[in-house]
């Protein structure tokens, strides 16, 4: 499959998954009694659960791309270094302090902690970011862009990023995968498409 075809498939899946995500978040906020803060997008604070779900969906739906979680901590982390310039003990082996602040720079120019997924297309191919909750920072409902997009800075080390996700966020991601399978008409454990006229 050509690079452009793969990118088109990624965008199509992201658009479809974003619609599912809106319903999943809306239902969760309603049932939990935890609305988004006044003046914030419904996706506010939901990037890790959404990213974990996106990882599961994209690994199933676009398996020809190698997918992983990515993210970074921004200004909310205050500082990643001790007064003497050494890494804080709690970030040693987890955070690349040379890339602090990280995450995503919002529309006002502030670095905010944020998580997303990244994919590598082909062997040593181009890298792509898929972000389903960029709207909380003043951007569109979802972003598909190159991994060199200056709005993103992953400072959580690749081998440590999954540990940043709580069990509840991982479970929330599995729920998003299930919701997506139901809303997309996917059938069976492999998630194969069922054509609209094939229902008995």
mmCIF file with all atom_site columns, N, CA and C in Angstrom, residues 48-120:
data_model
loop_
_atom_site.group_PDB
_atom_site.id
_atom_site.type_symbol
_atom_site.label_atom_id
_atom_site.label_alt_id
_atom_site.label_comp_id
_atom_site.label_asym_id
_atom_site.label_entity_id
_atom_site.label_seq_id
_atom_site.pdbx_PDB_ins_code
_atom_site.Cartn_x
_atom_site.Cartn_y
_atom_site.Cartn_z
_atom_site.occupancy
_atom_site.B_iso_or_equiv
_atom_site.pdbx_formal_charge
_atom_site.auth_seq_id
_atom_site.auth_comp_id
_atom_site.auth_asym_id
_atom_site.auth_atom_id
_atom_site.pdbx_PDB_model_num
ATOM 1   N N  . UNK A 1 48  ? -5.169 10.691 28.022 1.00 0.00 ? 48  UNK A N  1
ATOM 2   C CA . UNK A 1 48  ? -4.539 9.383  28.234 1.00 0.00 ? 48  UNK A CA 1
ATOM 3   C C  . UNK A 1 48  ? -5.502 8.238  27.951 1.00 0.00 ? 48  UNK A C  1
ATOM 4   N N  . UNK A 1 49  ? -6.721 8.317  28.447 1.00 0.00 ? 49  UNK A N  1
ATOM 5   C CA . UNK A 1 49  ? -7.695 7.268  28.138 1.00 0.00 ? 49  UNK A CA 1
ATOM 6   C C  . UNK A 1 49  ? -7.980 7.200  26.652 1.00 0.00 ? 49  UNK A C  1
ATOM 7   N N  . UNK A 1 50  ? -8.123 8.384  26.011 1.00 0.00 ? 50  UNK A N  1
ATOM 8   C CA . UNK A 1 50  ? -8.384 8.431  24.570 1.00 0.00 ? 50  UNK A CA 1
ATOM 9   C C  . UNK A 1 50  ? -7.201 7.881  23.781 1.00 0.00 ? 50  UNK A C  1
ATOM 10  N N  . UNK A 1 51  ? -5.981 8.209  24.208 1.00 0.00 ? 51  UNK A N  1
ATOM 11  C CA . UNK A 1 51  ? -4.792 7.720  23.501 1.00 0.00 ? 51  UNK A CA 1
ATOM 12  C C  . UNK A 1 51  ? -4.639 6.215  23.644 1.00 0.00 ? 51  UNK A C  1
ATOM 13  N N  . UNK A 1 52  ? -4.930 5.704  24.820 1.00 0.00 ? 52  UNK A N  1
ATOM 14  C CA . UNK A 1 52  ? -4.823 4.257  25.010 1.00 0.00 ? 52  UNK A CA 1
ATOM 15  C C  . UNK A 1 52  ? -5.837 3.541  24.116 1.00 0.00 ? 52  UNK A C  1
ATOM 16  N N  . UNK A 1 53  ? -7.053 4.072  24.056 1.00 0.00 ? 53  UNK A N  1
ATOM 17  C CA . UNK A 1 53  ? -8.058 3.500  23.157 1.00 0.00 ? 53  UNK A CA 1
ATOM 18  C C  . UNK A 1 53  ? -7.648 3.630  21.705 1.00 0.00 ? 53  UNK A C  1
ATOM 19  N N  . UNK A 1 54  ? -7.090 4.784  21.326 1.00 0.00 ? 54  UNK A N  1
ATOM 20  C CA . UNK A 1 54  ? -6.627 4.981  19.947 1.00 0.00 ? 54  UNK A CA 1
ATOM 21  C C  . UNK A 1 54  ? -5.540 3.976  19.595 1.00 0.00 ? 54  UNK A C  1
ATOM 22  N N  . UNK A 1 55  ? -4.631 3.710  20.539 1.00 0.00 ? 55  UNK A N  1
ATOM 23  C CA . UNK A 1 55  ? -3.576 2.727  20.299 1.00 0.00 ? 55  UNK A CA 1
ATOM 24  C C  . UNK A 1 55  ? -4.183 1.365  19.955 1.00 0.00 ? 55  UNK A C  1
ATOM 25  N N  . UNK A 1 56  ? -5.173 0.957  20.727 1.00 0.00 ? 56  UNK A N  1
ATOM 26  C CA . UNK A 1 56  ? -5.819 -0.345 20.496 1.00 0.00 ? 56  UNK A CA 1
ATOM 27  C C  . UNK A 1 56  ? -6.536 -0.373 19.148 1.00 0.00 ? 56  UNK A C  1
ATOM 28  N N  . UNK A 1 57  ? -7.270 0.684  18.845 1.00 0.00 ? 57  UNK A N  1
ATOM 29  C CA . UNK A 1 57  ? -8.028 0.744  17.592 1.00 0.00 ? 57  UNK A CA 1
ATOM 30  C C  . UNK A 1 57  ? -7.089 0.766  16.392 1.00 0.00 ? 57  UNK A C  1
ATOM 31  N N  . UNK A 1 58  ? -6.074 1.612  16.431 1.00 0.00 ? 58  UNK A N  1
ATOM 32  C CA . UNK A 1 58  ? -5.178 1.737  15.276 1.00 0.00 ? 58  UNK A CA 1
ATOM 33  C C  . UNK A 1 58  ? -4.331 0.484  15.073 1.00 0.00 ? 58  UNK A C  1
ATOM 34  N N  . UNK A 1 59  ? -3.962 -0.192 16.150 1.00 0.00 ? 59  UNK A N  1
ATOM 35  C CA . UNK A 1 59  ? -3.230 -1.450 15.977 1.00 0.00 ? 59  UNK A CA 1
ATOM 36  C C  . UNK A 1 59  ? -4.092 -2.486 15.275 1.00 0.00 ? 59  UNK A C  1
ATOM 37  N N  . UNK A 1 60  ? -5.380 -2.434 15.526 1.00 0.00 ? 60  UNK A N  1
ATOM 38  C CA . UNK A 1 60  ? -6.298 -3.381 14.881 1.00 0.00 ? 60  UNK A CA 1
ATOM 39  C C  . UNK A 1 60  ? -6.670 -2.949 13.471 1.00 0.00 ? 60  UNK A C  1
ATOM 40  N N  . UNK A 1 61  ? -6.973 -1.668 13.296 1.00 0.00 ? 61  UNK A N  1
ATOM 41  C CA . UNK A 1 61  ? -7.495 -1.175 12.021 1.00 0.00 ? 61  UNK A CA 1
ATOM 42  C C  . UNK A 1 61  ? -6.432 -0.818 10.994 1.00 0.00 ? 61  UNK A C  1
ATOM 43  N N  . UNK A 1 62  ? -5.239 -0.403 11.452 1.00 0.00 ? 62  UNK A N  1
ATOM 44  C CA . UNK A 1 62  ? -4.154 -0.018 10.533 1.00 0.00 ? 62  UNK A CA 1
ATOM 45  C C  . UNK A 1 62  ? -2.890 -0.768 10.972 1.00 0.00 ? 62  UNK A C  1
ATOM 46  N N  . UNK A 1 63  ? -2.911 -2.099 10.870 1.00 0.00 ? 63  UNK A N  1
ATOM 47  C CA . UNK A 1 63  ? -1.806 -2.905 11.408 1.00 0.00 ? 63  UNK A CA 1
ATOM 48  C C  . UNK A 1 63  ? -0.502 -2.794 10.622 1.00 0.00 ? 63  UNK A C  1
ATOM 49  N N  . UNK A 1 64  ? -0.554 -2.260 9.418  1.00 0.00 ? 64  UNK A N  1
ATOM 50  C CA . UNK A 1 64  ? 0.672  -2.116 8.631  1.00 0.00 ? 64  UNK A CA 1
ATOM 51  C C  . UNK A 1 64  ? 1.561  -0.990 9.149  1.00 0.00 ? 64  UNK A C  1
ATOM 52  N N  . UNK A 1 65  ? 1.062  -0.219 10.116 1.00 0.00 ? 65  UNK A N  1
ATOM 53  C CA . UNK A 1 65  ? 1.826  0.851  10.752 1.00 0.00 ? 65  UNK A CA 1
ATOM 54  C C  . UNK A 1 65  ? 2.190  0.382  12.166 1.00 0.00 ? 65  UNK A C  1
ATOM 55  N N  . UNK A 1 66  ? 3.404  0.668  12.588 1.00 0.00 ? 66  UNK A N  1
ATOM 56  C CA . UNK A 1 66  ? 3.852  0.328  13.941 1.00 0.00 ? 66  UNK A CA 1
ATOM 57  C C  . UNK A 1 66  ? 3.452  1.458  14.888 1.00 0.00 ? 66  UNK A C  1
ATOM 58  N N  . UNK A 1 67  ? 2.542  1.165  15.826 1.00 0.00 ? 67  UNK A N  1
ATOM 59  C CA . UNK A 1 67  ? 1.966  2.188  16.700 1.00 0.00 ? 67  UNK A CA 1
ATOM 60  C C  . UNK A 1 67  ? 2.531  2.114  18.109 1.00 0.00 ? 67  UNK A C  1
ATOM 61  N N  . UNK A 1 68  ? 2.643  3.287  18.760 1.00 0.00 ? 68  UNK A N  1
ATOM 62  C CA . UNK A 1 68  ? 3.058  3.353  20.160 1.00 0.00 ? 68  UNK A CA 1
ATOM 63  C C  . UNK A 1 68  ? 2.456  4.593  20.814 1.00 0.00 ? 68  UNK A C  1
ATOM 64  N N  . UNK A 1 69  ? 2.399  4.566  22.137 1.00 0.00 ? 69  UNK A N  1
ATOM 65  C CA . UNK A 1 69  ? 1.976  5.725  22.914 1.00 0.00 ? 69  UNK A CA 1
ATOM 66  C C  . UNK A 1 69  ? 3.118  6.730  22.973 1.00 0.00 ? 69  UNK A C  1
ATOM 67  N N  . UNK A 1 70  ? 2.780  8.000  23.046 1.00 0.00 ? 70  UNK A N  1
ATOM 68  C CA . UNK A 1 70  ? 3.791  9.053  23.195 1.00 0.00 ? 70  UNK A CA 1
ATOM 69  C C  . UNK A 1 70  ? 3.179  10.195 24.000 1.00 0.00 ? 70  UNK A C  1
ATOM 70  N N  . UNK A 1 71  ? 4.041  10.996 24.613 1.00 0.00 ? 71  UNK A N  1
ATOM 71  C CA . UNK A 1 71  ? 3.523  12.134 25.343 1.00 0.00 ? 71  UNK A CA 1
ATOM 72  C C  . UNK A 1 71  ? 4.590  12.849 26.126 1.00 0.00 ? 71  UNK A C  1
ATOM 73  N N  . UNK A 1 72  ? 4.171  13.889 26.783 1.00 0.00 ? 72  UNK A N  1
ATOM 74  C CA . UNK A 1 72  ? 5.109  14.679 27.562 1.00 0.00 ? 72  UNK A CA 1
ATOM 75  C C  . UNK A 1 72  ? 4.410  15.486 28.630 1.00 0.00 ? 72  UNK A C  1
ATOM 76  N N  . UNK A 1 73  ? 5.203  15.873 29.613 1.00 0.00 ? 73  UNK A N  1
ATOM 77  C CA . UNK A 1 73  ? 4.713  16.724 30.686 1.00 0.00 ? 73  UNK A CA 1
ATOM 78  C C  . UNK A 1 73  ? 5.160  18.150 30.437 1.00 0.00 ? 73  UNK A C  1
ATOM 79  N N  . UNK A 1 74  ? 4.252  19.080 30.672 1.00 0.00 ? 74  UNK A N  1
ATOM 80  C CA . UNK A 1 74  ? 4.496  20.487 30.385 1.00 0.00 ? 74  UNK A CA 1
ATOM 81  C C  . UNK A 1 74  ? 4.637  21.332 31.626 1.00 0.00 ? 74  UNK A C  1
ATOM 82  N N  . UNK A 1 75  ? 4.082  22.538 31.553 1.00 0.00 ? 75  UNK A N  1
ATOM 83  C CA . UNK A 1 75  ? 4.284  23.525 32.617 1.00 0.00 ? 75  UNK A CA 1
ATOM 84  C C  . UNK A 1 75  ? 3.692  23.092 33.952 1.00 0.00 ? 75  UNK A C  1
ATOM 85  N N  . UNK A 1 76  ? 2.706  22.172 33.931 1.00 0.00 ? 76  UNK A N  1
ATOM 86  C CA . UNK A 1 76  ? 2.108  21.723 35.183 1.00 0.00 ? 76  UNK A CA 1
ATOM 87  C C  . UNK A 1 76  ? 3.111  20.970 36.051 1.00 0.00 ? 76  UNK A C  1
ATOM 88  N N  . UNK A 1 77  ? 4.208  20.484 35.447 1.00 0.00 ? 77  UNK A N  1
ATOM 89  C CA . UNK A 1 77  ? 5.227  19.744 36.188 1.00 0.00 ? 77  UNK A CA 1
ATOM 90  C C  . UNK A 1 77  ? 6.201  20.678 36.904 1.00 0.00 ? 77  UNK A C  1
ATOM 91  N N  . UNK A 1 78  ? 6.090  21.975 36.731 1.00 0.00 ? 78  UNK A N  1
ATOM 92  C CA . UNK A 1 78  ? 6.894  23.025 37.344 1.00 0.00 ? 78  UNK A CA 1
ATOM 93  C C  . UNK A 1 78  ? 8.357  22.933 36.915 1.00 0.00 ? 78  UNK A C  1
ATOM 94  N N  . UNK A 1 79  ? 9.048  21.889 37.283 1.00 0.00 ? 79  UNK A N  1
ATOM 95  C CA . UNK A 1 79  ? 10.445 21.739 36.876 1.00 0.00 ? 79  UNK A CA 1
ATOM 96  C C  . UNK A 1 79  ? 10.812 20.274 36.925 1.00 0.00 ? 79  UNK A C  1
ATOM 97  N N  . UNK A 1 80  ? 11.646 19.866 36.011 1.00 0.00 ? 80  UNK A N  1
ATOM 98  C CA . UNK A 1 80  ? 12.084 18.481 35.973 1.00 0.00 ? 80  UNK A CA 1
ATOM 99  C C  . UNK A 1 80  ? 13.492 18.306 36.556 1.00 0.00 ? 80  UNK A C  1
ATOM 100 N N  . UNK A 1 81  ? 14.078 19.388 37.028 1.00 0.00 ? 81  UNK A N  1
ATOM 101 C CA . UNK A 1 81  ? 15.444 19.291 37.535 1.00 0.00 ? 81  UNK A CA 1
ATOM 102 C C  . UNK A 1 81  ? 15.534 19.837 38.964 1.00 0.00 ? 81  UNK A C  1
ATOM 103 N N  . UNK A 1 82  ? 16.564 19.379 39.662 1.00 0.00 ? 82  UNK A N  1
ATOM 104 C CA . UNK A 1 82  ? 16.856 19.854 41.010 1.00 0.00 ? 82  UNK A CA 1
ATOM 105 C C  . UNK A 1 82  ? 17.597 21.193 40.895 1.00 0.00 ? 82  UNK A C  1
ATOM 106 N N  . UNK A 1 83  ? 17.699 21.948 41.989 1.00 0.00 ? 83  UNK A N  1
ATOM 107 C CA . UNK A 1 83  ? 18.420 23.226 41.930 1.00 0.00 ? 83  UNK A CA 1
ATOM 108 C C  . UNK A 1 83  ? 19.849 23.115 41.408 1.00 0.00 ? 83  UNK A C  1
ATOM 109 N N  . UNK A 1 84  ? 20.488 21.942 41.614 1.00 0.00 ? 84  UNK A N  1
ATOM 110 C CA . UNK A 1 84  ? 21.863 21.791 41.128 1.00 0.00 ? 84  UNK A CA 1
ATOM 111 C C  . UNK A 1 84  ? 21.931 21.382 39.659 1.00 0.00 ? 84  UNK A C  1
ATOM 112 N N  . UNK A 1 85  ? 20.771 21.269 38.991 1.00 0.00 ? 85  UNK A N  1
ATOM 113 C CA . UNK A 1 85  ? 20.743 20.939 37.569 1.00 0.00 ? 85  UNK A CA 1
ATOM 114 C C  . UNK A 1 85  ? 20.610 19.464 37.259 1.00 0.00 ? 85  UNK A C  1
ATOM 115 N N  . UNK A 1 86  ? 20.645 18.604 38.266 1.00 0.00 ? 86  UNK A N  1
ATOM 116 C CA . UNK A 1 86  ? 20.469 17.165 38.029 1.00 0.00 ? 86  UNK A CA 1
ATOM 117 C C  . UNK A 1 86  ? 18.986 16.837 37.951 1.00 0.00 ? 86  UNK A C  1
ATOM 118 N N  . UNK A 1 87  ? 18.690 15.703 37.328 1.00 0.00 ? 87  UNK A N  1
ATOM 119 C CA . UNK A 1 87  ? 17.288 15.276 37.199 1.00 0.00 ? 87  UNK A CA 1
ATOM 120 C C  . UNK A 1 87  ? 16.685 14.998 38.563 1.00 0.00 ? 87  UNK A C  1
ATOM 121 N N  . UNK A 1 88  ? 15.425 15.358 38.731 1.00 0.00 ? 88  UNK A N  1
ATOM 122 C CA . UNK A 1 88  ? 14.716 14.981 39.953 1.00 0.00 ? 88  UNK A CA 1
ATOM 123 C C  . UNK A 1 88  ? 14.687 13.465 40.055 1.00 0.00 ? 88  UNK A C  1
ATOM 124 N N  . UNK A 1 89  ? 14.827 12.904 41.258 1.00 0.00 ? 89  UNK A N  1
ATOM 125 C CA . UNK A 1 89  ? 14.853 11.443 41.389 1.00 0.00 ? 89  UNK A CA 1
ATOM 126 C C  . UNK A 1 89  ? 13.594 10.760 40.854 1.00 0.00 ? 89  UNK A C  1
ATOM 127 N N  . UNK A 1 90  ? 12.431 11.415 40.989 1.00 0.00 ? 90  UNK A N  1
ATOM 128 C CA . UNK A 1 90  ? 11.192 10.788 40.540 1.00 0.00 ? 90  UNK A CA 1
ATOM 129 C C  . UNK A 1 90  ? 11.024 10.802 39.026 1.00 0.00 ? 90  UNK A C  1
ATOM 130 N N  . UNK A 1 91  ? 11.891 11.509 38.295 1.00 0.00 ? 91  UNK A N  1
ATOM 131 C CA . UNK A 1 91  ? 11.785 11.512 36.840 1.00 0.00 ? 91  UNK A CA 1
ATOM 132 C C  . UNK A 1 91  ? 12.932 10.760 36.172 1.00 0.00 ? 91  UNK A C  1
ATOM 133 N N  . UNK A 1 92  ? 13.942 10.394 36.954 1.00 0.00 ? 92  UNK A N  1
ATOM 134 C CA . UNK A 1 92  ? 15.096 9.669  36.416 1.00 0.00 ? 92  UNK A CA 1
ATOM 135 C C  . UNK A 1 92  ? 14.625 8.382  35.735 1.00 0.00 ? 92  UNK A C  1
ATOM 136 N N  . UNK A 1 93  ? 14.993 8.213  34.481 1.00 0.00 ? 93  UNK A N  1
ATOM 137 C CA . UNK A 1 93  ? 14.603 7.030  33.721 1.00 0.00 ? 93  UNK A CA 1
ATOM 138 C C  . UNK A 1 93  ? 13.206 7.093  33.130 1.00 0.00 ? 93  UNK A C  1
ATOM 139 N N  . UNK A 1 94  ? 12.468 8.165  33.431 1.00 0.00 ? 94  UNK A N  1
ATOM 140 C CA . UNK A 1 94  ? 11.110 8.325  32.906 1.00 0.00 ? 94  UNK A CA 1
ATOM 141 C C  . UNK A 1 94  ? 10.998 9.484  31.941 1.00 0.00 ? 94  UNK A C  1
ATOM 142 N N  . UNK A 1 95  ? 11.668 10.595 32.262 1.00 0.00 ? 95  UNK A N  1
ATOM 143 C CA . UNK A 1 95  ? 11.492 11.840 31.519 1.00 0.00 ? 95  UNK A CA 1
ATOM 144 C C  . UNK A 1 95  ? 12.839 12.294 30.957 1.00 0.00 ? 95  UNK A C  1
ATOM 145 N N  . UNK A 1 96  ? 12.824 12.731 29.700 1.00 0.00 ? 96  UNK A N  1
ATOM 146 C CA . UNK A 1 96  ? 14.000 13.357 29.113 1.00 0.00 ? 96  UNK A CA 1
ATOM 147 C C  . UNK A 1 96  ? 13.935 14.834 29.503 1.00 0.00 ? 96  UNK A C  1
ATOM 148 N N  . UNK A 1 97  ? 14.686 15.208 30.549 1.00 0.00 ? 97  UNK A N  1
ATOM 149 C CA . UNK A 1 97  ? 14.591 16.568 31.088 1.00 0.00 ? 97  UNK A CA 1
ATOM 150 C C  . UNK A 1 97  ? 15.103 17.623 30.105 1.00 0.00 ? 97  UNK A C  1
ATOM 151 N N  . UNK A 1 98  ? 15.901 17.216 29.128 1.00 0.00 ? 98  UNK A N  1
ATOM 152 C CA . UNK A 1 98  ? 16.363 18.171 28.116 1.00 0.00 ? 98  UNK A CA 1
ATOM 153 C C  . UNK A 1 98  ? 15.213 18.620 27.214 1.00 0.00 ? 98  UNK A C  1
ATOM 154 N N  . UNK A 1 99  ? 14.123 17.859 27.208 1.00 0.00 ? 99  UNK A N  1
ATOM 155 C CA . UNK A 1 99  ? 12.959 18.192 26.385 1.00 0.00 ? 99  UNK A CA 1
ATOM 156 C C  . UNK A 1 99  ? 11.805 18.768 27.221 1.00 0.00 ? 99  UNK A C  1
ATOM 157 N N  . UNK A 1 100 ? 12.122 19.272 28.406 1.00 0.00 ? 100 UNK A N  1
ATOM 158 C CA . UNK A 1 100 ? 11.083 19.873 29.235 1.00 0.00 ? 100 UNK A CA 1
ATOM 159 C C  . UNK A 1 100 ? 11.063 21.367 28.984 1.00 0.00 ? 100 UNK A C  1
ATOM 160 N N  . UNK A 1 101 ? 9.903  22.014 28.884 1.00 0.00 ? 101 UNK A N  1
ATOM 161 C CA . UNK A 1 101 ? 8.576  21.409 28.972 1.00 0.00 ? 101 UNK A CA 1
ATOM 162 C C  . UNK A 1 101 ? 8.207  20.683 27.684 1.00 0.00 ? 101 UNK A C  1
ATOM 163 N N  . UNK A 1 102 ? 7.283  19.742 27.816 1.00 0.00 ? 102 UNK A N  1
ATOM 164 C CA . UNK A 1 102 ? 6.842  18.977 26.658 1.00 0.00 ? 102 UNK A CA 1
ATOM 165 C C  . UNK A 1 102 ? 5.337  18.904 26.601 1.00 0.00 ? 102 UNK A C  1
ATOM 166 N N  . UNK A 1 103 ? 4.849  17.858 25.954 1.00 0.00 ? 103 UNK A N  1
ATOM 167 C CA . UNK A 1 103 ? 3.419  17.703 25.742 1.00 0.00 ? 103 UNK A CA 1
ATOM 168 C C  . UNK A 1 103 ? 3.010  18.393 24.459 1.00 0.00 ? 103 UNK A C  1
ATOM 169 N N  . UNK A 1 104 ? 2.048  19.302 24.566 1.00 0.00 ? 104 UNK A N  1
ATOM 170 C CA . UNK A 1 104 ? 1.579  20.047 23.398 1.00 0.00 ? 104 UNK A CA 1
ATOM 171 C C  . UNK A 1 104 ? 1.517  21.526 23.751 1.00 0.00 ? 104 UNK A C  1
ATOM 172 N N  . UNK A 1 105 ? 1.950  22.357 22.828 1.00 0.00 ? 105 UNK A N  1
ATOM 173 C CA . UNK A 1 105 ? 1.858  23.793 23.048 1.00 0.00 ? 105 UNK A CA 1
ATOM 174 C C  . UNK A 1 105 ? 0.444  24.226 22.632 1.00 0.00 ? 105 UNK A C  1
ATOM 175 N N  . UNK A 1 106 ? -0.253 24.884 23.543 1.00 0.00 ? 106 UNK A N  1
ATOM 176 C CA . UNK A 1 106 ? -1.635 25.253 23.235 1.00 0.00 ? 106 UNK A CA 1
ATOM 177 C C  . UNK A 1 106 ? -1.680 26.481 22.318 1.00 0.00 ? 106 UNK A C  1
ATOM 178 N N  . UNK A 1 107 ? -2.886 26.861 21.939 1.00 0.00 ? 107 UNK A N  1
ATOM 179 C CA . UNK A 1 107 ? -3.058 27.968 20.989 1.00 0.00 ? 107 UNK A CA 1
ATOM 180 C C  . UNK A 1 107 ? -2.548 29.297 21.545 1.00 0.00 ? 107 UNK A C  1
ATOM 181 N N  . UNK A 1 108 ? -2.332 29.372 22.868 1.00 0.00 ? 108 UNK A N  1
ATOM 182 C CA . UNK A 1 108 ? -1.790 30.580 23.492 1.00 0.00 ? 108 UNK A CA 1
ATOM 183 C C  . UNK A 1 108 ? -0.288 30.488 23.740 1.00 0.00 ? 108 UNK A C  1
ATOM 184 N N  . UNK A 1 109 ? 0.348  29.404 23.268 1.00 0.00 ? 109 UNK A N  1
ATOM 185 C CA . UNK A 1 109 ? 1.796  29.274 23.389 1.00 0.00 ? 109 UNK A CA 1
ATOM 186 C C  . UNK A 1 109 ? 2.302  28.647 24.670 1.00 0.00 ? 109 UNK A C  1
ATOM 187 N N  . UNK A 1 110 ? 1.430  28.022 25.473 1.00 0.00 ? 110 UNK A N  1
ATOM 188 C CA . UNK A 1 110 ? 1.844  27.392 26.733 1.00 0.00 ? 110 UNK A CA 1
ATOM 189 C C  . UNK A 1 110 ? 1.977  25.886 26.535 1.00 0.00 ? 110 UNK A C  1
ATOM 190 N N  . UNK A 1 111 ? 3.038  25.304 27.080 1.00 0.00 ? 111 UNK A N  1
ATOM 191 C CA . UNK A 1 111 ? 3.228  23.854 27.000 1.00 0.00 ? 111 UNK A CA 1
ATOM 192 C C  . UNK A 1 111 ? 2.406  23.172 28.082 1.00 0.00 ? 111 UNK A C  1
ATOM 193 N N  . UNK A 1 112 ? 1.533  22.270 27.649 1.00 0.00 ? 112 UNK A N  1
ATOM 194 C CA . UNK A 1 112 ? 0.653  21.531 28.555 1.00 0.00 ? 112 UNK A CA 1
ATOM 195 C C  . UNK A 1 112 ? 0.965  20.045 28.456 1.00 0.00 ? 112 UNK A C  1
ATOM 196 N N  . UNK A 1 113 ? 0.908  19.348 29.585 1.00 0.00 ? 113 UNK A N  1
ATOM 197 C CA . UNK A 1 113 ? 1.080  17.900 29.555 1.00 0.00 ? 113 UNK A CA 1
ATOM 198 C C  . UNK A 1 113 ? 0.040  17.282 28.643 1.00 0.00 ? 113 UNK A C  1
ATOM 199 N N  . UNK A 1 114 ? 0.474  16.339 27.806 1.00 0.00 ? 114 UNK A N  1
ATOM 200 C CA . UNK A 1 114 ? -0.450 15.772 26.822 1.00 0.00 ? 114 UNK A CA 1
ATOM 201 C C  . UNK A 1 114 ? 0.098  14.445 26.314 1.00 0.00 ? 114 UNK A C  1
ATOM 202 N N  . UNK A 1 115 ? -0.813 13.564 25.878 1.00 0.00 ? 115 UNK A N  1
ATOM 203 C CA . UNK A 1 115 ? -0.446 12.256 25.333 1.00 0.00 ? 115 UNK A CA 1
ATOM 204 C C  . UNK A 1 115 ? -1.210 11.995 24.043 1.00 0.00 ? 115 UNK A C  1
ATOM 205 N N  . UNK A 1 116 ? -0.604 11.210 23.161 1.00 0.00 ? 116 UNK A N  1
ATOM 206 C CA . UNK A 1 116 ? -1.146 10.910 21.842 1.00 0.00 ? 116 UNK A CA 1
ATOM 207 C C  . UNK A 1 116 ? -0.537 9.592  21.385 1.00 0.00 ? 116 UNK A C  1
ATOM 208 N N  . UNK A 1 117 ? -0.798 9.178  20.143 1.00 0.00 ? 117 UNK A N  1
ATOM 209 C CA . UNK A 1 117 ? -0.119 8.006  19.600 1.00 0.00 ? 117 UNK A CA 1
ATOM 210 C C  . UNK A 1 117 ? 0.724  8.416  18.403 1.00 0.00 ? 117 UNK A C  1
ATOM 211 N N  . UNK A 1 118 ? 1.787  7.649  18.182 1.00 0.00 ? 118 UNK A N  1
ATOM 212 C CA . UNK A 1 118 ? 2.648  7.849  17.027 1.00 0.00 ? 118 UNK A CA 1
ATOM 213 C C  . UNK A 1 118 ? 2.762  6.537  16.272 1.00 0.00 ? 118 UNK A C  1
ATOM 214 N N  . UNK A 1 119 ? 2.832  6.651  14.954 1.00 0.00 ? 119 UNK A N  1
ATOM 215 C CA . UNK A 1 119 ? 2.995  5.468  14.117 1.00 0.00 ? 119 UNK A CA 1
ATOM 216 C C  . UNK A 1 119 ? 4.160  5.653  13.165 1.00 0.00 ? 119 UNK A C  1
ATOM 217 N N  . UNK A 1 120 ? 4.833  4.553  12.872 1.00 0.00 ? 120 UNK A N  1
ATOM 218 C CA . UNK A 1 120 ? 5.902  4.549  11.876 1.00 0.00 ? 120 UNK A CA 1
ATOM 219 C C  . UNK A 1 120 ? 5.410  3.767  10.678 1.00 0.00 ? 120 UNK A C  1
#
